[in-house]
PDB file of C-alpha atoms in Angstrom:
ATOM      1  CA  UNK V 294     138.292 160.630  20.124  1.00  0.00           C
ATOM      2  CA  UNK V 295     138.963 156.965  20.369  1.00  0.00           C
ATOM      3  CA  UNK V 296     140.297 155.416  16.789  1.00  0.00           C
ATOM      4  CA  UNK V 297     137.110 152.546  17.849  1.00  0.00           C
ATOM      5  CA  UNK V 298     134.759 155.530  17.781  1.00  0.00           C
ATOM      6  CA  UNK V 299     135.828 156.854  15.005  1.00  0.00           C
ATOM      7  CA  UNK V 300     135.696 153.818  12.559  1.00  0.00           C
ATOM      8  CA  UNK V 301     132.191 152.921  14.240  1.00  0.00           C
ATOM      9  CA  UNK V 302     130.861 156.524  12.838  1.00  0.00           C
ATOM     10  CA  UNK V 303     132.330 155.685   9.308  1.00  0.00           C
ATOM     11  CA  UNK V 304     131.273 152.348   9.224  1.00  0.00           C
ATOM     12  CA  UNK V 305     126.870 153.961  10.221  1.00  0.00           C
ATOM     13  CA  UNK V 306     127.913 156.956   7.570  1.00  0.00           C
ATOM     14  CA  UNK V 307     128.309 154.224   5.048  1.00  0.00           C
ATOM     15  CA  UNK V 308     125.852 152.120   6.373  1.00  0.00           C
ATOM     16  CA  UNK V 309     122.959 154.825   6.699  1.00  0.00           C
ATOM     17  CA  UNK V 310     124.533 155.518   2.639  1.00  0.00           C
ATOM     18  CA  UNK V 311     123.871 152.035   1.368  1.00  0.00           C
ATOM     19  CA  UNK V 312     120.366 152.009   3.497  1.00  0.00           C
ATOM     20  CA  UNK V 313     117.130 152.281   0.828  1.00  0.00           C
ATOM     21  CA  UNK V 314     114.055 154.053   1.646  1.00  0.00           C
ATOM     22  CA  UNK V 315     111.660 152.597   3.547  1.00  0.00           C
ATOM     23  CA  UNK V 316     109.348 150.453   0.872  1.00  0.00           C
ATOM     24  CA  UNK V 317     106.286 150.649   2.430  1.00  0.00           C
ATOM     25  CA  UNK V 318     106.404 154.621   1.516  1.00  0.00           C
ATOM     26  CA  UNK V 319     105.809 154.086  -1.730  1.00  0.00           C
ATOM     27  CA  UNK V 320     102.807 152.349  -1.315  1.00  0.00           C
ATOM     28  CA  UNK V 321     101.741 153.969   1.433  1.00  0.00           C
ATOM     29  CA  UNK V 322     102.118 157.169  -1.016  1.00  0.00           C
ATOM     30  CA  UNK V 323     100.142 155.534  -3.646  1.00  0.00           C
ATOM     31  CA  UNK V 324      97.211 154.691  -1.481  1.00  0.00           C
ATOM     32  CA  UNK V 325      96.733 157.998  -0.022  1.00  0.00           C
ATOM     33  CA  UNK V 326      96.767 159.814  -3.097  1.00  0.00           C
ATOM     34  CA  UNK V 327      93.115 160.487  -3.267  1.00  0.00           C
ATOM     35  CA  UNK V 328      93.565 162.186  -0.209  1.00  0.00           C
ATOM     36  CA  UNK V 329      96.903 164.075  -1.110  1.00  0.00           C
ATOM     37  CA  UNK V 330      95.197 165.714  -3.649  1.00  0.00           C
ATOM     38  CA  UNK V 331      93.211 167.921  -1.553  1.00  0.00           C
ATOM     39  CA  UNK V 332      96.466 168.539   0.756  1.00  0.00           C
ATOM     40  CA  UNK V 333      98.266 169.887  -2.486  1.00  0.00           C
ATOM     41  CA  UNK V 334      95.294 172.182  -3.591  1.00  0.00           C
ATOM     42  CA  UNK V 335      95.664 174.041   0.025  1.00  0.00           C
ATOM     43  CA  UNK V 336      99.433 173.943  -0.407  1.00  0.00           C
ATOM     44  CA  UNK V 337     100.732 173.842  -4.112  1.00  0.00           C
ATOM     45  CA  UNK V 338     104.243 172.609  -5.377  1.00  0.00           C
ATOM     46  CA  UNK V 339     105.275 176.534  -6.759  1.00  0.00           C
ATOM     47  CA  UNK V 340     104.210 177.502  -3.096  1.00  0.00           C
ATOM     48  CA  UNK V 341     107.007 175.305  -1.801  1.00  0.00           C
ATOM     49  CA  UNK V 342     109.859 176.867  -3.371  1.00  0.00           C
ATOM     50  CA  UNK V 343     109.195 180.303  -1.500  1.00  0.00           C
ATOM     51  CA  UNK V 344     108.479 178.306   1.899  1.00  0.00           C
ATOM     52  CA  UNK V 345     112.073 176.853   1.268  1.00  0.00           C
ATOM     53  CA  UNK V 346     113.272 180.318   0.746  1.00  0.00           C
ATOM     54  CA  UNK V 347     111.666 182.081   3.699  1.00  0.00           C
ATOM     55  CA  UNK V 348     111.911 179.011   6.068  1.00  0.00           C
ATOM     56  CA  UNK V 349     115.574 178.992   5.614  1.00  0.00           C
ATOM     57  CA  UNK V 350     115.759 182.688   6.390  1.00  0.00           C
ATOM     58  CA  UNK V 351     113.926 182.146  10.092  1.00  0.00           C
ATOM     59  CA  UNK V 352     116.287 179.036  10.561  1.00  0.00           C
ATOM     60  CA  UNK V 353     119.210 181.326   9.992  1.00  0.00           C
ATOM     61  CA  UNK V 354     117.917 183.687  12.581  1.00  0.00           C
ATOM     62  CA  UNK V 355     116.965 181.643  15.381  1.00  0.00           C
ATOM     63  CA  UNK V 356     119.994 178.680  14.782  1.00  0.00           C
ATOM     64  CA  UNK V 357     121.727 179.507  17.794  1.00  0.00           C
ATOM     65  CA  UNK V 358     125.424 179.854  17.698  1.00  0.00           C
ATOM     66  CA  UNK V 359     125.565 180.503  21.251  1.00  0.00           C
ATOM     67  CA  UNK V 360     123.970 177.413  22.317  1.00  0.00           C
ATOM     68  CA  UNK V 361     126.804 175.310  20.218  1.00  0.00           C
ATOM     69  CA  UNK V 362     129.791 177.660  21.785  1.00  0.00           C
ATOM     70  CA  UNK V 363     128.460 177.432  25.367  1.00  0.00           C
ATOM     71  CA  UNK V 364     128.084 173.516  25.143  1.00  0.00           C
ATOM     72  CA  UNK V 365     131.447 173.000  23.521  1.00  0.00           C
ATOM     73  CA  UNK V 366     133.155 175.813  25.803  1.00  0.00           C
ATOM     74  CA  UNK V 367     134.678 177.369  22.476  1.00  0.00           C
ATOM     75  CA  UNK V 368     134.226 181.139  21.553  1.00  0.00           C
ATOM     76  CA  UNK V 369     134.016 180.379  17.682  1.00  0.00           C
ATOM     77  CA  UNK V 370     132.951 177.908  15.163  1.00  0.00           C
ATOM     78  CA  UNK V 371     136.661 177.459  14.562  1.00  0.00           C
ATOM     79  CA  UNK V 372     137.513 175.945  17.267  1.00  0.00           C
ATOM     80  CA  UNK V 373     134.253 173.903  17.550  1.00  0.00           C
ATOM     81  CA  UNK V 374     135.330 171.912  14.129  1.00  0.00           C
ATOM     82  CA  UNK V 375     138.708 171.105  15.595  1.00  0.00           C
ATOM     83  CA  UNK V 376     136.473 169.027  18.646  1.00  0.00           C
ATOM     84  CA  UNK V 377     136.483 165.255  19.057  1.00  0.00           C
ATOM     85  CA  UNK V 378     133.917 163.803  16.541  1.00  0.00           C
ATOM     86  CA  UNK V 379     132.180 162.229  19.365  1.00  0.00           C
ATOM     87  CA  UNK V 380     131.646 165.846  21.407  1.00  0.00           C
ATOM     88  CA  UNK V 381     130.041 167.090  18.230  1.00  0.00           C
ATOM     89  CA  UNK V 382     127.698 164.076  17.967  1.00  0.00           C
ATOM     90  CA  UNK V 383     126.814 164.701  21.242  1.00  0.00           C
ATOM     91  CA  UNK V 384     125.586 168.091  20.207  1.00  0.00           C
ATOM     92  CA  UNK V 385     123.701 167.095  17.228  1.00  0.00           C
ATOM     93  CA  UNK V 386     122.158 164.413  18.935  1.00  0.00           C
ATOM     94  CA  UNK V 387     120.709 166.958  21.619  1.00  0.00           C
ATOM     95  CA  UNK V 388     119.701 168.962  18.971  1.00  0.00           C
ATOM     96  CA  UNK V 389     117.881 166.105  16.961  1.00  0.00           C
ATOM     97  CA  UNK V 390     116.162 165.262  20.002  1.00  0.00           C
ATOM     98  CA  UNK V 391     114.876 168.316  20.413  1.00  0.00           C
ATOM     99  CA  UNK V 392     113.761 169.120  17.233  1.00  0.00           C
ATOM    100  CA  UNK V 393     111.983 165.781  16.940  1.00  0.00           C
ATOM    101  CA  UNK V 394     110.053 167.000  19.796  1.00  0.00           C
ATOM    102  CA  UNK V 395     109.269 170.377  18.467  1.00  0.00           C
ATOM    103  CA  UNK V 396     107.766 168.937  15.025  1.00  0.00           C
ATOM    104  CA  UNK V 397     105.951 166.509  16.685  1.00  0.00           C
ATOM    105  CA  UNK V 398     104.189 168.965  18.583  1.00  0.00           C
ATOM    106  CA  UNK V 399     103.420 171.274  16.050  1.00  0.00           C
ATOM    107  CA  UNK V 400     101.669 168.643  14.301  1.00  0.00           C
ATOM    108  CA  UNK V 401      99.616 167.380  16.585  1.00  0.00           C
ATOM    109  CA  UNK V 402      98.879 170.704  16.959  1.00  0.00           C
ATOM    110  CA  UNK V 403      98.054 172.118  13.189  1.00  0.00           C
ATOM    111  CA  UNK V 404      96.779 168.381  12.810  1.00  0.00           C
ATOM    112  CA  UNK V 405      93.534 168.959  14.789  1.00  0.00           C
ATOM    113  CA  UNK V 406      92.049 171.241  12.185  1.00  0.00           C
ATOM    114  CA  UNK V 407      92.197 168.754   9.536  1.00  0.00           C
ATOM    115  CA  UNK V 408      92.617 169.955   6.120  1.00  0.00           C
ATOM    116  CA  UNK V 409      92.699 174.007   6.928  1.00  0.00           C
ATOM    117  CA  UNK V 410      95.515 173.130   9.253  1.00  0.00           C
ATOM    118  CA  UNK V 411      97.842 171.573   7.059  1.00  0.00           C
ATOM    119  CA  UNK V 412      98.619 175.201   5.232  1.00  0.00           C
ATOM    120  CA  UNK V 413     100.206 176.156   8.364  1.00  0.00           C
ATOM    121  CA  UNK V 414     101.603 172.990   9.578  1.00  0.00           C
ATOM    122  CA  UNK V 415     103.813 172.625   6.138  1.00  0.00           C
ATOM    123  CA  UNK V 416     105.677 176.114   6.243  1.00  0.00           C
ATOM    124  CA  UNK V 417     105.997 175.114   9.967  1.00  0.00           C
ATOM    125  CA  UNK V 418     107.667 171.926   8.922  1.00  0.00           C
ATOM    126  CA  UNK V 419     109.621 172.717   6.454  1.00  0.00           C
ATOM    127  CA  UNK V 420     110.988 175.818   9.204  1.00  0.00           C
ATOM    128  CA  UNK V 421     111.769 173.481  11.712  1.00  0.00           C
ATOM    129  CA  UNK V 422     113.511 171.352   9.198  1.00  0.00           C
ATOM    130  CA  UNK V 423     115.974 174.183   8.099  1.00  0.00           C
ATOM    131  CA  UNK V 424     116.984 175.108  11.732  1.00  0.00           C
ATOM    132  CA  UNK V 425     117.371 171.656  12.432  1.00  0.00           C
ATOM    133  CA  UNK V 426     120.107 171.465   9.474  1.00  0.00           C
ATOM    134  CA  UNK V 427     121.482 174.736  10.389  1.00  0.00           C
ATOM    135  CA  UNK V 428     121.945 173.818  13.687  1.00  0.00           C
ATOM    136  CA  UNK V 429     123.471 170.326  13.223  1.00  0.00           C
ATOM    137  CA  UNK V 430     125.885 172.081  10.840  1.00  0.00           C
ATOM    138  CA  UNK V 431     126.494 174.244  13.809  1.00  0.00           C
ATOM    139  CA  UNK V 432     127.501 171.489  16.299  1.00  0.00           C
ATOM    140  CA  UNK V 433     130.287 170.260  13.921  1.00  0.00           C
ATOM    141  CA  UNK V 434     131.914 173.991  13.394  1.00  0.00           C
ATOM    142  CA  UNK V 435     130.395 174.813   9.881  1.00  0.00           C
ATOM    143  CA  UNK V 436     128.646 178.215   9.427  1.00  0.00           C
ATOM    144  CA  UNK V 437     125.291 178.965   8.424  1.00  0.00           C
ATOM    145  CA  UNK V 438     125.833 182.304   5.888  1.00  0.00           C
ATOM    146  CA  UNK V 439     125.842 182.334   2.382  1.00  0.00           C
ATOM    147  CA  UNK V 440     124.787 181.141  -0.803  1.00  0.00           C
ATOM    148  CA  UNK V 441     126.531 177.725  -0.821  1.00  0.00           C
ATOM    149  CA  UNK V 442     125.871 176.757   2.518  1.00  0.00           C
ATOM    150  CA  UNK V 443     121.959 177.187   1.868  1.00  0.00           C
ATOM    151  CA  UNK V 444     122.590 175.123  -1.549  1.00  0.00           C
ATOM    152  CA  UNK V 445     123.949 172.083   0.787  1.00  0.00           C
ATOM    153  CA  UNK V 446     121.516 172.626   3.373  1.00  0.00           C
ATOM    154  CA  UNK V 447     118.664 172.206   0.291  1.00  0.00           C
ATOM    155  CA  UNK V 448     120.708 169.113  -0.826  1.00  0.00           C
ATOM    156  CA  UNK V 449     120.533 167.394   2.591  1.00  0.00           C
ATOM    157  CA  UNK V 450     116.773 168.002   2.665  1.00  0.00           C
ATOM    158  CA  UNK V 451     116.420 166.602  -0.560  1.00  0.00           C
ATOM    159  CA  UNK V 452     118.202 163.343   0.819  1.00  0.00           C
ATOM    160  CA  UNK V 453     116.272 163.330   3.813  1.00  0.00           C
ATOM    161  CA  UNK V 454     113.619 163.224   1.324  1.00  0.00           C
ATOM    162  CA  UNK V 455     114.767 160.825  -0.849  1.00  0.00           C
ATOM    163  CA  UNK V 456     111.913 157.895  -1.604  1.00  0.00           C
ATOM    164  CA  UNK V 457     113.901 155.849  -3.435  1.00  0.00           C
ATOM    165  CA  UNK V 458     117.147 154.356  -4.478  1.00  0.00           C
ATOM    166  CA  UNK V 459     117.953 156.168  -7.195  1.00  0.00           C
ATOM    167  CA  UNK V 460     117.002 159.448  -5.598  1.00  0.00           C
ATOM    168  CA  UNK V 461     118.944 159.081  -2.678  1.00  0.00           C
ATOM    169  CA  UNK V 462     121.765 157.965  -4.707  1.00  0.00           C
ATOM    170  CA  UNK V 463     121.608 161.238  -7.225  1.00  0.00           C
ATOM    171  CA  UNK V 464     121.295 162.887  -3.940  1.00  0.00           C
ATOM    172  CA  UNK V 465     124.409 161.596  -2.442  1.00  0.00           C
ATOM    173  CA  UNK V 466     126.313 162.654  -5.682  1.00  0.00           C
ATOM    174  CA  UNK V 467     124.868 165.992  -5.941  1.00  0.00           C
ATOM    175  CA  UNK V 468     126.315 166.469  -1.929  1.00  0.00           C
ATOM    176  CA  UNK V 469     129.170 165.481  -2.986  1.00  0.00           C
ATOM    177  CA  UNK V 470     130.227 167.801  -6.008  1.00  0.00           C
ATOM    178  CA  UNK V 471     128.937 170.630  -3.383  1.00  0.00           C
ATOM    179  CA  UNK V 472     131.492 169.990  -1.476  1.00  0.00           C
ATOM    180  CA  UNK V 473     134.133 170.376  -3.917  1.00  0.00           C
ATOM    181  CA  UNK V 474     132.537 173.812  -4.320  1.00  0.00           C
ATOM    182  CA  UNK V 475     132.007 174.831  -0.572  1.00  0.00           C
ATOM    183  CA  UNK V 476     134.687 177.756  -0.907  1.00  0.00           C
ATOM    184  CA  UNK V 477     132.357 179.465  -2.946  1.00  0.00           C
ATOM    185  CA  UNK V 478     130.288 181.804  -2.271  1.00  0.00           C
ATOM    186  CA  UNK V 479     127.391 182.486  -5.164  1.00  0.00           C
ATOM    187  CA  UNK V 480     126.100 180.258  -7.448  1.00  0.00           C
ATOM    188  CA  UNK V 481     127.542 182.620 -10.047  1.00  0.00           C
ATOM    189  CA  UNK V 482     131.060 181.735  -9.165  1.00  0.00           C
ATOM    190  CA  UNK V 483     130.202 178.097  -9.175  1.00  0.00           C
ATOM    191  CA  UNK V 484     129.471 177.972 -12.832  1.00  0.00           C
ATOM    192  CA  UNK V 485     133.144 179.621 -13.467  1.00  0.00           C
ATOM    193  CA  UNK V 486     134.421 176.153 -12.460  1.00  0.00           C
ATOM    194  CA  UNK V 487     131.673 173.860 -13.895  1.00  0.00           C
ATOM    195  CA  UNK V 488     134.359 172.604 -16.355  1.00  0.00           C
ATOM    196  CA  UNK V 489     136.373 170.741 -13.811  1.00  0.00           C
ATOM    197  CA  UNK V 490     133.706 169.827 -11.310  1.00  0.00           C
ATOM    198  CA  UNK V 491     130.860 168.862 -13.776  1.00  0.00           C
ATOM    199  CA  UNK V 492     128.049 171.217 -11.892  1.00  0.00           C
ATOM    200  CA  UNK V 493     126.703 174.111 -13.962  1.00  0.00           C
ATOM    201  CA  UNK V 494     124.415 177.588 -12.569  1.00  0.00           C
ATOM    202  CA  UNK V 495     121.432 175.204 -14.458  1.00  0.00           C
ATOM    203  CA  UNK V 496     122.559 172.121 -12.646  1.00  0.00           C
ATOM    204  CA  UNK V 497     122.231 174.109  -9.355  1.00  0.00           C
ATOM    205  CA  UNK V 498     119.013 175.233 -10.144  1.00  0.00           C
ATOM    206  CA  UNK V 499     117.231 172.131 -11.872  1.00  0.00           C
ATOM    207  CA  UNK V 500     118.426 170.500  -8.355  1.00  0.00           C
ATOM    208  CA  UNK V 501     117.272 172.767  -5.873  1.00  0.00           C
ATOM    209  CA  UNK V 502     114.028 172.914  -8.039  1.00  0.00           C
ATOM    210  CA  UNK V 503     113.563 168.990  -8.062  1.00  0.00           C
ATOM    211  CA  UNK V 504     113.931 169.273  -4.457  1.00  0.00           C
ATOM    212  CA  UNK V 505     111.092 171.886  -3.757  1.00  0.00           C
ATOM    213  CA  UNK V 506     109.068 169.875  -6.097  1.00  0.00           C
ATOM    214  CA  UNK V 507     109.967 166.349  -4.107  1.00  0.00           C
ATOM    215  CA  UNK V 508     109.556 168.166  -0.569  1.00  0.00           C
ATOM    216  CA  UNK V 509     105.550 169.276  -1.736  1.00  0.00           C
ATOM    217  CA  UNK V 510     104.846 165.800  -2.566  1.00  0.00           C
ATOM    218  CA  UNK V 511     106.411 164.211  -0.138  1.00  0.00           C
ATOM    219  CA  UNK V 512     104.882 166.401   2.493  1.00  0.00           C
ATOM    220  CA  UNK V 513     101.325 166.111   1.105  1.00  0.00           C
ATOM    221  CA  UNK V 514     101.335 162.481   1.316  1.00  0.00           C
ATOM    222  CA  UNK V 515     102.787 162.001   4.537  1.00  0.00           C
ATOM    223  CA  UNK V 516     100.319 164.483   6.053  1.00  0.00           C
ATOM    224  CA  UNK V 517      97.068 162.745   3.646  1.00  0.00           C
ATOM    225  CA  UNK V 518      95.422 161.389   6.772  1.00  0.00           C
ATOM    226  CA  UNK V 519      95.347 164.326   8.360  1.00  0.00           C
ATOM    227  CA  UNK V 520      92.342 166.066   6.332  1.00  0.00           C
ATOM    228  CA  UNK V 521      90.403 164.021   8.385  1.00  0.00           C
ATOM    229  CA  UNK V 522      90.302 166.014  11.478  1.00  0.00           C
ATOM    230  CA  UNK V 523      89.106 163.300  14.317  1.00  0.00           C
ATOM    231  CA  UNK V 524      92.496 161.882  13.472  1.00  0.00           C
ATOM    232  CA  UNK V 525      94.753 164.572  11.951  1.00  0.00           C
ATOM    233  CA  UNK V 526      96.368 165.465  15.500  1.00  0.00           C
ATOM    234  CA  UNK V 527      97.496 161.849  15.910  1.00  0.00           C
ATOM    235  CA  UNK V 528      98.871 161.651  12.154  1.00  0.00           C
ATOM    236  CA  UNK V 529     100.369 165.488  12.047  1.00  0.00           C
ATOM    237  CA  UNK V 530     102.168 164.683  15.354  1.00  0.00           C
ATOM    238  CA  UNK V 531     103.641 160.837  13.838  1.00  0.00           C
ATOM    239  CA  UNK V 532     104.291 162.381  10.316  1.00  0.00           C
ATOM    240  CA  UNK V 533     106.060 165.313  11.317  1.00  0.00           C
ATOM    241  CA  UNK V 534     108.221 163.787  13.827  1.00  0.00           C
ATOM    242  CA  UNK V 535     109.172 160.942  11.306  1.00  0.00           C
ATOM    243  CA  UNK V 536     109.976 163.610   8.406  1.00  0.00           C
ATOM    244  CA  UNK V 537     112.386 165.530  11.286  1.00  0.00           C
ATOM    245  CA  UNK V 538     113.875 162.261  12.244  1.00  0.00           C
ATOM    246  CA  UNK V 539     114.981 161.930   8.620  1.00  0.00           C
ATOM    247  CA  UNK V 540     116.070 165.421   8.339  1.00  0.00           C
ATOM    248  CA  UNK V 541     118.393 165.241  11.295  1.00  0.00           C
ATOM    249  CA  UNK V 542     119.716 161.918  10.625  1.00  0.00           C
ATOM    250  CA  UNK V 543     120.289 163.108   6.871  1.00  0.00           C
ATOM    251  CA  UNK V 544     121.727 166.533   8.210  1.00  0.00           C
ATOM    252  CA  UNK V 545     124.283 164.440  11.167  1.00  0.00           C
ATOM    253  CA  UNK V 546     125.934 161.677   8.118  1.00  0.00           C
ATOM    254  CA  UNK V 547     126.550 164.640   5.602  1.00  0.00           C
ATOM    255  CA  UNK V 548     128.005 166.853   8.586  1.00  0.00           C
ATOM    256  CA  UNK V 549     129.778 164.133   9.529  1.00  0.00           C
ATOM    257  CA  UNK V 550     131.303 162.789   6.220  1.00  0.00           C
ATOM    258  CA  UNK V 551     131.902 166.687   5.423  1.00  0.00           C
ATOM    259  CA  UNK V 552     134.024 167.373   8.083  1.00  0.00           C
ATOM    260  CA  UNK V 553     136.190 163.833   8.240  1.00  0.00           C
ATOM    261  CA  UNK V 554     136.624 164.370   4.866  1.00  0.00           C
ATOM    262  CA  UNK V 555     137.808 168.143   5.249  1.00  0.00           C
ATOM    263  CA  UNK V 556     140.320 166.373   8.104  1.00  0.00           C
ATOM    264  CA  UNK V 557     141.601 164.023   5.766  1.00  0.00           C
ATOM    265  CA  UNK V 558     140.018 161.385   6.993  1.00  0.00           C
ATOM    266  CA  UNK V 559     139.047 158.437   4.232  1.00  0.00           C
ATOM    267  CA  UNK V 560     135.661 157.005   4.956  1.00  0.00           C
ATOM    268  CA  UNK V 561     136.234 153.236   4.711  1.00  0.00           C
ATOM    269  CA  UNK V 562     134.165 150.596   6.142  1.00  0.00           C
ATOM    270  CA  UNK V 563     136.359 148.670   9.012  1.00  0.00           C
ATOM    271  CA  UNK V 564     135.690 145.927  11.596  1.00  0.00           C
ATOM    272  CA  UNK V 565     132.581 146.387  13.599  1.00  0.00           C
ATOM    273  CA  UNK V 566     133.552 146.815  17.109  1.00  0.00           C
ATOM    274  CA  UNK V 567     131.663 144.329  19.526  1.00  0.00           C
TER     275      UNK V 567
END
């Protein structure tokens, strides 16, 4: 890995860091909530939490491991963190690619039955969204088991889902006191050491709870349009490959920063490199 390289990846981590959500969401949110109304009677917010749950569980059995090992020529995870940075981009890219794909034709999909298809398209969705964080995480060497590791991979979909500054920000923060408790392996143990790292068992939960909660609204609106059927295949297809575009870009800078920083690497912004 070229020092250039490098510094070019920590100067778009802290670039795609500083970046606010798109403004026109919010209004865009705003004016379709008429619309999202009806989305969220078909799909409730205390559904979402279980999606989360379950979708996370099919992520974890169809991330594939063996994909990752076979394109880095490794035979463990071990050896695929200790990879130039810009090998393991490569992988994550391939894998963003492809999940962009995927979403964007399972909405266009679910999106032609209007408002009965959007209670299949959204557990769909939020599946695709998991593996696609799974299997980033994957590409730069970091496992997929345990209770911690699905408590970061919830905090990187709350990012992706962020539709403001200040969420993104308390986002950011929450990612990074994870990280400080990554060698943990229950959210039990985490609370033994809330004293000196400022998270708590409720913390944990309040913020995996906000995210559920921000995920169903999120989703509703974005998919609004498409309880109209004569256009819901056009808008399912759009919407879901935007929301996956976030996800893996969201999954790919906390992978990213995780790993430099677990290298010792400081993340400072440098020169830009013409």
């Amino acid at each position: 890995m070229t020092a250039n390289y490098l510094q070019q990846q920590m100067n778009e981590i802290i670039a795609w860091e500083a970046q606010e959500p798109w403004m026109i969401t919010t209004a865009l949110n705003y004016a379709l909530s008429p619309l999202a109304w009806a989305a969220r009677i078909v799909v409730p917010d205390v559904a979402i939490s279980g999606m989360m749950t379950g979708a996370d569980w099919i992520a974890g059995l169809t991330a594939r491991e063996s994909w990752v090992l076979a394109e880095a020529g490794t035979s463990t995870l071990a050896e695929v963190k200790q990879l130039p940075l810009q090998q393991q981009d490569a992988m994550a890219d391939s894998v963003h690619n492809w999940s962009i794909a995927q979403a964007s034709a399972e909405g266009a999909l679910t999106g032609t039955f209007g408002l009965p298809g959007i209670a299949a398209d959204i557990p769909a969705i939020i599946t695709i969204a998991f593996r696609t964080i799974r299997q980033v995480a994957l590409c730069y060497g970091f496992p997929i088991d345990g209770d911690t590791e699905y408590e970061f991979a919830v905090s990187v979909l709350g990012l992706a889902g962020a539709t403001s500054n200040k969420d993104k920000l308390a986002s950011l923060a929450f990612l990074q006191a994870m990280k400080t408790m990554i060698g943990n392996s229950t959210i039990k143990q985490m609370g033994t050491k809330a004293a000196s790292t400022k998270i708590s068992q409720e913390a944990v939960f309040l913020s995996l709870k906000h995210v559920a909660k921000q995920l169903g609204y999120n989703l509703t609106k974005k998919k609004a349009l498409q309880v109209i059927p004569a256009i819901g295949g056009v808008v399912g297809g759009t919407s879901n490959g935007a929301f996956i575009r976030s996800v893996g870009w969201a999954a790919r800078r906390a992978y990213q920063r995780r790993l430099l920083e677990e290298r010792g690497e400081q993340i400072v912004a440098g020169p830009q490199q013409p």
